[in-house]
mmCIF file of C-alpha atoms in Angstrom:
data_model
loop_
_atom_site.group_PDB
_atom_site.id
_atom_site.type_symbol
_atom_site.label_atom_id
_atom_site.label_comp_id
_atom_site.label_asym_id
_atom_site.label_seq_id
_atom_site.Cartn_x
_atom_site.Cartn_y
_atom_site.Cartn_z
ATOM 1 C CA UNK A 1 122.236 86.393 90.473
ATOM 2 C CA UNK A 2 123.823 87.828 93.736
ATOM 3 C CA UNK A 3 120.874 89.858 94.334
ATOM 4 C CA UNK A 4 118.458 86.412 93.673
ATOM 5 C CA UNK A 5 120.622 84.536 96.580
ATOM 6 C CA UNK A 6 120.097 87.381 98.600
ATOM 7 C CA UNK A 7 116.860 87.692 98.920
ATOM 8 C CA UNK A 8 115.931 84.307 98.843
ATOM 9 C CA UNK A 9 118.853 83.817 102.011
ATOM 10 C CA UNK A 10 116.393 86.485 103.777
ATOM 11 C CA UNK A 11 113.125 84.796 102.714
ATOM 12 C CA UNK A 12 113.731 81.836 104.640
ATOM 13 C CA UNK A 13 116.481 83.191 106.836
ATOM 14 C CA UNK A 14 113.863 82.538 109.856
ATOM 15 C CA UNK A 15 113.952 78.451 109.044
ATOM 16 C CA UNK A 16 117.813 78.553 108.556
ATOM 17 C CA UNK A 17 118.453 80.327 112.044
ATOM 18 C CA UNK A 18 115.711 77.829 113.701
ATOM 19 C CA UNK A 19 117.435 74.954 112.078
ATOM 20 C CA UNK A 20 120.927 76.184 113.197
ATOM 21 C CA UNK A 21 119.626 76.790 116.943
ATOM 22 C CA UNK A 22 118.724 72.956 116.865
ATOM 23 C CA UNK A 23 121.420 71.568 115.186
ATOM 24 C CA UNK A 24 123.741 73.156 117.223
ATOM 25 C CA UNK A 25 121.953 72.741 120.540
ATOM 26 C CA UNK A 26 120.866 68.916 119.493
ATOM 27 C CA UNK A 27 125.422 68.533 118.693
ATOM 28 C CA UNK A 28 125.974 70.173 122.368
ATOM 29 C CA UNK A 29 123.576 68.276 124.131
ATOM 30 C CA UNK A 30 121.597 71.388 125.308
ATOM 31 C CA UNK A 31 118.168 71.815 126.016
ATOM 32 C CA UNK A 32 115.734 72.999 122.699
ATOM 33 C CA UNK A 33 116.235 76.825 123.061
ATOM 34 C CA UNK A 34 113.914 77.238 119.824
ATOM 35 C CA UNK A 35 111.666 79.798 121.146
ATOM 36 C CA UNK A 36 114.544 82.144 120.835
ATOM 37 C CA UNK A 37 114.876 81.735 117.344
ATOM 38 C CA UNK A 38 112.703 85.116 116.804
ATOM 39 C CA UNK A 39 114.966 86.907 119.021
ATOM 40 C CA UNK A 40 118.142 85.910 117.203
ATOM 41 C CA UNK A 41 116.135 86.387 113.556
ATOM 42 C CA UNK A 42 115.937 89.877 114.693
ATOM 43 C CA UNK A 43 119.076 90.673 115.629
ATOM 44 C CA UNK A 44 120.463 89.008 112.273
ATOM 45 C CA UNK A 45 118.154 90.947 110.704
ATOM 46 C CA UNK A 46 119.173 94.412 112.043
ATOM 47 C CA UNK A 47 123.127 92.883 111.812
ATOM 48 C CA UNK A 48 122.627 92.652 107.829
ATOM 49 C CA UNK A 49 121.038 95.825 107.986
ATOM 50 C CA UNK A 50 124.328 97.598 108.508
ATOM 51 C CA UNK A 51 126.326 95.572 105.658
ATOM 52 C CA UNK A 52 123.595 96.543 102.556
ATOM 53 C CA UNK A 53 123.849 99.569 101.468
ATOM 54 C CA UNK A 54 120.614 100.651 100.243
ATOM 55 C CA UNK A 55 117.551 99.690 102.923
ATOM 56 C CA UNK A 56 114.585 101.400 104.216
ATOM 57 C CA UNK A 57 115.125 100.472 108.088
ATOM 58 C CA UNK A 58 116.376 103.220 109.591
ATOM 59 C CA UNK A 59 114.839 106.034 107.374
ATOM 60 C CA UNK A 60 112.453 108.481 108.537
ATOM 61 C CA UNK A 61 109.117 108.367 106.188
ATOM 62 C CA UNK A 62 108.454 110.917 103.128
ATOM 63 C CA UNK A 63 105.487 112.024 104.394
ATOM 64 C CA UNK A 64 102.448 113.674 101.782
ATOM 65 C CA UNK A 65 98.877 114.343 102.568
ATOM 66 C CA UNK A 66 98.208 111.501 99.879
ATOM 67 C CA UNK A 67 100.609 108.797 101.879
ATOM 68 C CA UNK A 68 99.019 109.494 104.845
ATOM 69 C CA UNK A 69 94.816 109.411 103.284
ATOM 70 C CA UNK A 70 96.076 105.607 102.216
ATOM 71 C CA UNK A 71 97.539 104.754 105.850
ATOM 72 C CA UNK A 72 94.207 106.053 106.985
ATOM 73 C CA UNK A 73 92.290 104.435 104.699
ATOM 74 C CA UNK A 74 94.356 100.997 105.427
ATOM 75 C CA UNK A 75 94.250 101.221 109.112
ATOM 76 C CA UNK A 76 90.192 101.450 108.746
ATOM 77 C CA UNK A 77 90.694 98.353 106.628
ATOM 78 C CA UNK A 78 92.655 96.647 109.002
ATOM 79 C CA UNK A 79 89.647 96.340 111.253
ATOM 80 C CA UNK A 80 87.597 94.122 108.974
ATOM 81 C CA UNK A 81 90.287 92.286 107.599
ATOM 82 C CA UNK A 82 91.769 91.170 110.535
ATOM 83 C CA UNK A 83 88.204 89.294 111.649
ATOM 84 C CA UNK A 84 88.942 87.216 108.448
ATOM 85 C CA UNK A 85 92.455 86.761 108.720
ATOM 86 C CA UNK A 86 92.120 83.049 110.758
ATOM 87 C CA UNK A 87 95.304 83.893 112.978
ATOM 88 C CA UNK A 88 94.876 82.269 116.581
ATOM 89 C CA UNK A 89 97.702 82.875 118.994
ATOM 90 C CA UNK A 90 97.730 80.440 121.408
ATOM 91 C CA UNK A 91 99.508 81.835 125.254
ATOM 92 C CA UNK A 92 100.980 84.806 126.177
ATOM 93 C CA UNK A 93 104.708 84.327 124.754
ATOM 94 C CA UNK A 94 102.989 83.505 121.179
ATOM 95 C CA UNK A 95 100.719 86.439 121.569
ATOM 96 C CA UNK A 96 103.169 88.837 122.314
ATOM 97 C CA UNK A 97 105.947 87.372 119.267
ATOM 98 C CA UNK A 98 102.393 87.670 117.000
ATOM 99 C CA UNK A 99 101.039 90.964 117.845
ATOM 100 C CA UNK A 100 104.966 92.875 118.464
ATOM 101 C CA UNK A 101 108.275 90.745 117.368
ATOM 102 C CA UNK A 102 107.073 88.880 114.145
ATOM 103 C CA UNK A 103 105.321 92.101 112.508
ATOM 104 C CA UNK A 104 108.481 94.178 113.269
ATOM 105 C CA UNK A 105 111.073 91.768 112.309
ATOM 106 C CA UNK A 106 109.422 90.898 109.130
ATOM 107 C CA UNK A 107 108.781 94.619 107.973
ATOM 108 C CA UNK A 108 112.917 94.565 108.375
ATOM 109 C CA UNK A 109 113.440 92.194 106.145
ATOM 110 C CA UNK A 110 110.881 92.243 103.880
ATOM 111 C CA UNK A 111 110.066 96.047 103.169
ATOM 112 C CA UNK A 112 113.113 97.157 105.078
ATOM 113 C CA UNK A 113 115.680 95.115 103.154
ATOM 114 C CA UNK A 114 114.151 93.256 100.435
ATOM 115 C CA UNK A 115 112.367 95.697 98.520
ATOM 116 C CA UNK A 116 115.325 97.726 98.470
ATOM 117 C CA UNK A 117 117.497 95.254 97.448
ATOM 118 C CA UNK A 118 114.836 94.310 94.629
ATOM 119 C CA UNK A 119 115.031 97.665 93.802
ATOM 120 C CA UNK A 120 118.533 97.233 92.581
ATOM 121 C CA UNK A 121 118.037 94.806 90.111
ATOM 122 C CA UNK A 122 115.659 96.890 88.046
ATOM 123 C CA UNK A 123 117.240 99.956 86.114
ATOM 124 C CA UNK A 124 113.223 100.647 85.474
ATOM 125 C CA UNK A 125 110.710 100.887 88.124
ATOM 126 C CA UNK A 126 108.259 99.851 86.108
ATOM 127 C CA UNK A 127 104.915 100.495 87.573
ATOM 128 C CA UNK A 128 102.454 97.369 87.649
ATOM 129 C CA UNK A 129 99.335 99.278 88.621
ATOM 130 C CA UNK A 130 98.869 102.169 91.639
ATOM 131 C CA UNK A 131 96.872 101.933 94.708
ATOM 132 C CA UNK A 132 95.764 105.283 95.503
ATOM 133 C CA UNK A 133 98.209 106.850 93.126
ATOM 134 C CA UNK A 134 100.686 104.545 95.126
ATOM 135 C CA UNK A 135 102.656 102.646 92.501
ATOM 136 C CA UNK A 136 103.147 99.066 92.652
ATOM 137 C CA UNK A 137 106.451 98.240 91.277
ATOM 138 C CA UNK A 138 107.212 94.668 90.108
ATOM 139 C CA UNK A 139 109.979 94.561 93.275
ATOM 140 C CA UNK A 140 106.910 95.514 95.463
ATOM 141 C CA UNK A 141 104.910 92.110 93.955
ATOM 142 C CA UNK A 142 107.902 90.197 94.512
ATOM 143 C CA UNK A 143 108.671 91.136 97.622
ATOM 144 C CA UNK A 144 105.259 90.648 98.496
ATOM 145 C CA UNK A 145 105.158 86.846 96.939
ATOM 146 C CA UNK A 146 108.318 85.970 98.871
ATOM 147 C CA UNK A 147 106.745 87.708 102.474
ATOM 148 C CA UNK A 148 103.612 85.149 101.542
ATOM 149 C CA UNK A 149 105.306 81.640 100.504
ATOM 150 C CA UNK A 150 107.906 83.007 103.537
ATOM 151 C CA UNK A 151 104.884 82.324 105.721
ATOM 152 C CA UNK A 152 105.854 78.410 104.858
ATOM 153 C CA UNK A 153 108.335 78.883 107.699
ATOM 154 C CA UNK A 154 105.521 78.564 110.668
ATOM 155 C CA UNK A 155 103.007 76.734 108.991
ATOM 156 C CA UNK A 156 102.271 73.668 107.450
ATOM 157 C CA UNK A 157 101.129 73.826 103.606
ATOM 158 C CA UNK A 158 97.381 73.364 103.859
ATOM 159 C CA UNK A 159 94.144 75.028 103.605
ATOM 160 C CA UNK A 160 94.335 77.932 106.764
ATOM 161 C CA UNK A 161 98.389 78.401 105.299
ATOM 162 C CA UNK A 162 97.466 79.260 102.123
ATOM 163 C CA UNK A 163 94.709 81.558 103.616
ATOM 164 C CA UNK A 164 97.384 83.239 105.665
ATOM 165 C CA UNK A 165 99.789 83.295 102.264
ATOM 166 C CA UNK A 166 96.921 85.079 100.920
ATOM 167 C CA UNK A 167 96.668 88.016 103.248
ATOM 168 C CA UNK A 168 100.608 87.978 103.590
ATOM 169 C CA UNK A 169 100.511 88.449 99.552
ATOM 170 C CA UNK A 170 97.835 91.211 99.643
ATOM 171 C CA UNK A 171 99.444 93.044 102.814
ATOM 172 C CA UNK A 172 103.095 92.852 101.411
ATOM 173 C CA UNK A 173 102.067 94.453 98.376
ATOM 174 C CA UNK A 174 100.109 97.728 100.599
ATOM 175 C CA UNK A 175 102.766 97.359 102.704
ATOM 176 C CA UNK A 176 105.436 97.617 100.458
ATOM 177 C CA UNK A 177 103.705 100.001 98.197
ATOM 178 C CA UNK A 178 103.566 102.676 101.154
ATOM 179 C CA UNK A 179 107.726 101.468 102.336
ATOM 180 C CA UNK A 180 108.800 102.054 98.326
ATOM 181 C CA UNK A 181 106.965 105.472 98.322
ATOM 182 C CA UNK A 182 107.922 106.839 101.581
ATOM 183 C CA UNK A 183 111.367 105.344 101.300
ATOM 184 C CA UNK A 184 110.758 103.911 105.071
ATOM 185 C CA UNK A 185 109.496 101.022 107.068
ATOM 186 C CA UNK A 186 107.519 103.325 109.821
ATOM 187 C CA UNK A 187 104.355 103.418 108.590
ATOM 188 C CA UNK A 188 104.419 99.355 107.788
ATOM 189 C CA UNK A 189 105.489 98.689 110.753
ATOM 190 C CA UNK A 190 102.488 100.312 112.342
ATOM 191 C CA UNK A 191 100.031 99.325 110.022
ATOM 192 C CA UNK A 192 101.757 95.728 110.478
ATOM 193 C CA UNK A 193 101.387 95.529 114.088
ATOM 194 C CA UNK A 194 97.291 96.931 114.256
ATOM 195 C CA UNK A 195 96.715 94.131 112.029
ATOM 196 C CA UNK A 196 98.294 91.548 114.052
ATOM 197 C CA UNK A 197 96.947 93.206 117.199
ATOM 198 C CA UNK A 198 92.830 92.994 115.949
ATOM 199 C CA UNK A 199 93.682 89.575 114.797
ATOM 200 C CA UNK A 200 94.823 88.323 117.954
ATOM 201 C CA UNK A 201 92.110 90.061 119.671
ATOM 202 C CA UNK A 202 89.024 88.821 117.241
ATOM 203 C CA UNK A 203 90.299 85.429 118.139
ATOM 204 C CA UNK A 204 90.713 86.135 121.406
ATOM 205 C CA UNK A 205 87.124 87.057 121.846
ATOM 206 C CA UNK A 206 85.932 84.517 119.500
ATOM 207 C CA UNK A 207 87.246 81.853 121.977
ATOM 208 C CA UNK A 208 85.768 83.545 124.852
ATOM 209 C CA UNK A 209 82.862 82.952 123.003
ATOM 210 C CA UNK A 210 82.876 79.371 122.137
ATOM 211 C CA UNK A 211 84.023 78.702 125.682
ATOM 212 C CA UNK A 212 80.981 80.488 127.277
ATOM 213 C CA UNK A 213 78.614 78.236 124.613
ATOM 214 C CA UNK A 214 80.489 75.261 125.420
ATOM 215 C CA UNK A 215 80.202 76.171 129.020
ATOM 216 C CA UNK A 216 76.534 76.749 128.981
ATOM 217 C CA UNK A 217 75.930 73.524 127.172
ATOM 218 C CA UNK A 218 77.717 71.403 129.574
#
């Protein structure tokens, strides 16, 4: 039960912290300082890292030849993926939290804490199916369902959300199939960020696009 509050605290510990910023800015009668609520996810983040026990965050990856052939394999992936993906940054600031903060803070919480912590609660790491002779564990799906309906926390629930909860889903489960097996959140982290990256830059150019049409057609 302990380890079910847990995780579900760090699921939505992004919407707690951005509610506490307001409500205690809104009680002080300071100016909306939301856009910091990354910032201070992170750092909570990393602060909780030091009170568990068992986490990936700081470890240095197991590295085999076959790890590394499914990285490669994922990172070629990555490149078509990401044209689908539907992600639009929208500024500089957002673009920079998108591509860098949000993929880096979420592979600490998700993969780096928990998966581990998911770990715990099952004496058998029963494997669902393997990816590459990866195994998918049943912490790795749930940890992946929670990174997708976690995705809840910056969107509204409609059609583009679910198609984002839908790549979180499938990405949290490579992700955390490559953090279980190399006992690290390195390689996610990476893989994490190049996704984001080509997302932001498909849409970038896909807007440079329509602008040039809409342009012309003026």
């Amino acid at each position: 039960m302990v380890i079910i509050i847990w995780a579900l605290l760090l699921t939505f510990s992004f919407a707690i912290i951005k509610w506490a910023i307001t409500m205690i800015t809104r009680k002080l009668g300071m100016a909306n300082i939301n856009k910091t609520s990354i910032y201070v996810w992170g750092f909570m983040a990393v602060a909780v890292s030091f009170l568990v026990k068992e986490h990936f965050v700081y470890n240095l990856p197991a590295l085999d030849r076959q790890v590394l052939l499914v990285c490669l394999a994922l990172f070629i992936v990555n490149m078509v993926m990401a044209k689908y993906s539907g992600y639009k940054p929208i500024g500089v600031y957002n673009t920079i939290n998108f591509v860098i903060f949000y993929p880096l803070f979420e592979e600490v919480v998700f993969r780096g804490l928990i998966l581990p912590i998911l770990n715990q609660s099952f004496q058998y790491q029963y494997t669902l199916i393997e990816i590459a002779y990866l195994p998918v564990t049943i912490a790795v799906v749930i940890s992946a369902f929670l990174f997708a309906i976690a995705h809840l926390q910056y969107y509204k629930l409609n059609r583009l959300s679910i198609r984002y909860m839908c790549f979180a889903f499938i990405g949290g489960i490579l992700f955390g199939a490559i953090a279980d097996y190399t006992q690290s959140i390195f390689l996610s982290v990476l893989l994490h960020i190049e996704f984001n990256f080509l997302s932001a830059t498909y849409a970038f150019k896909q807007q440079k696009v329509q602008n040039r049409v809409h342009t012309q057609g003026s």
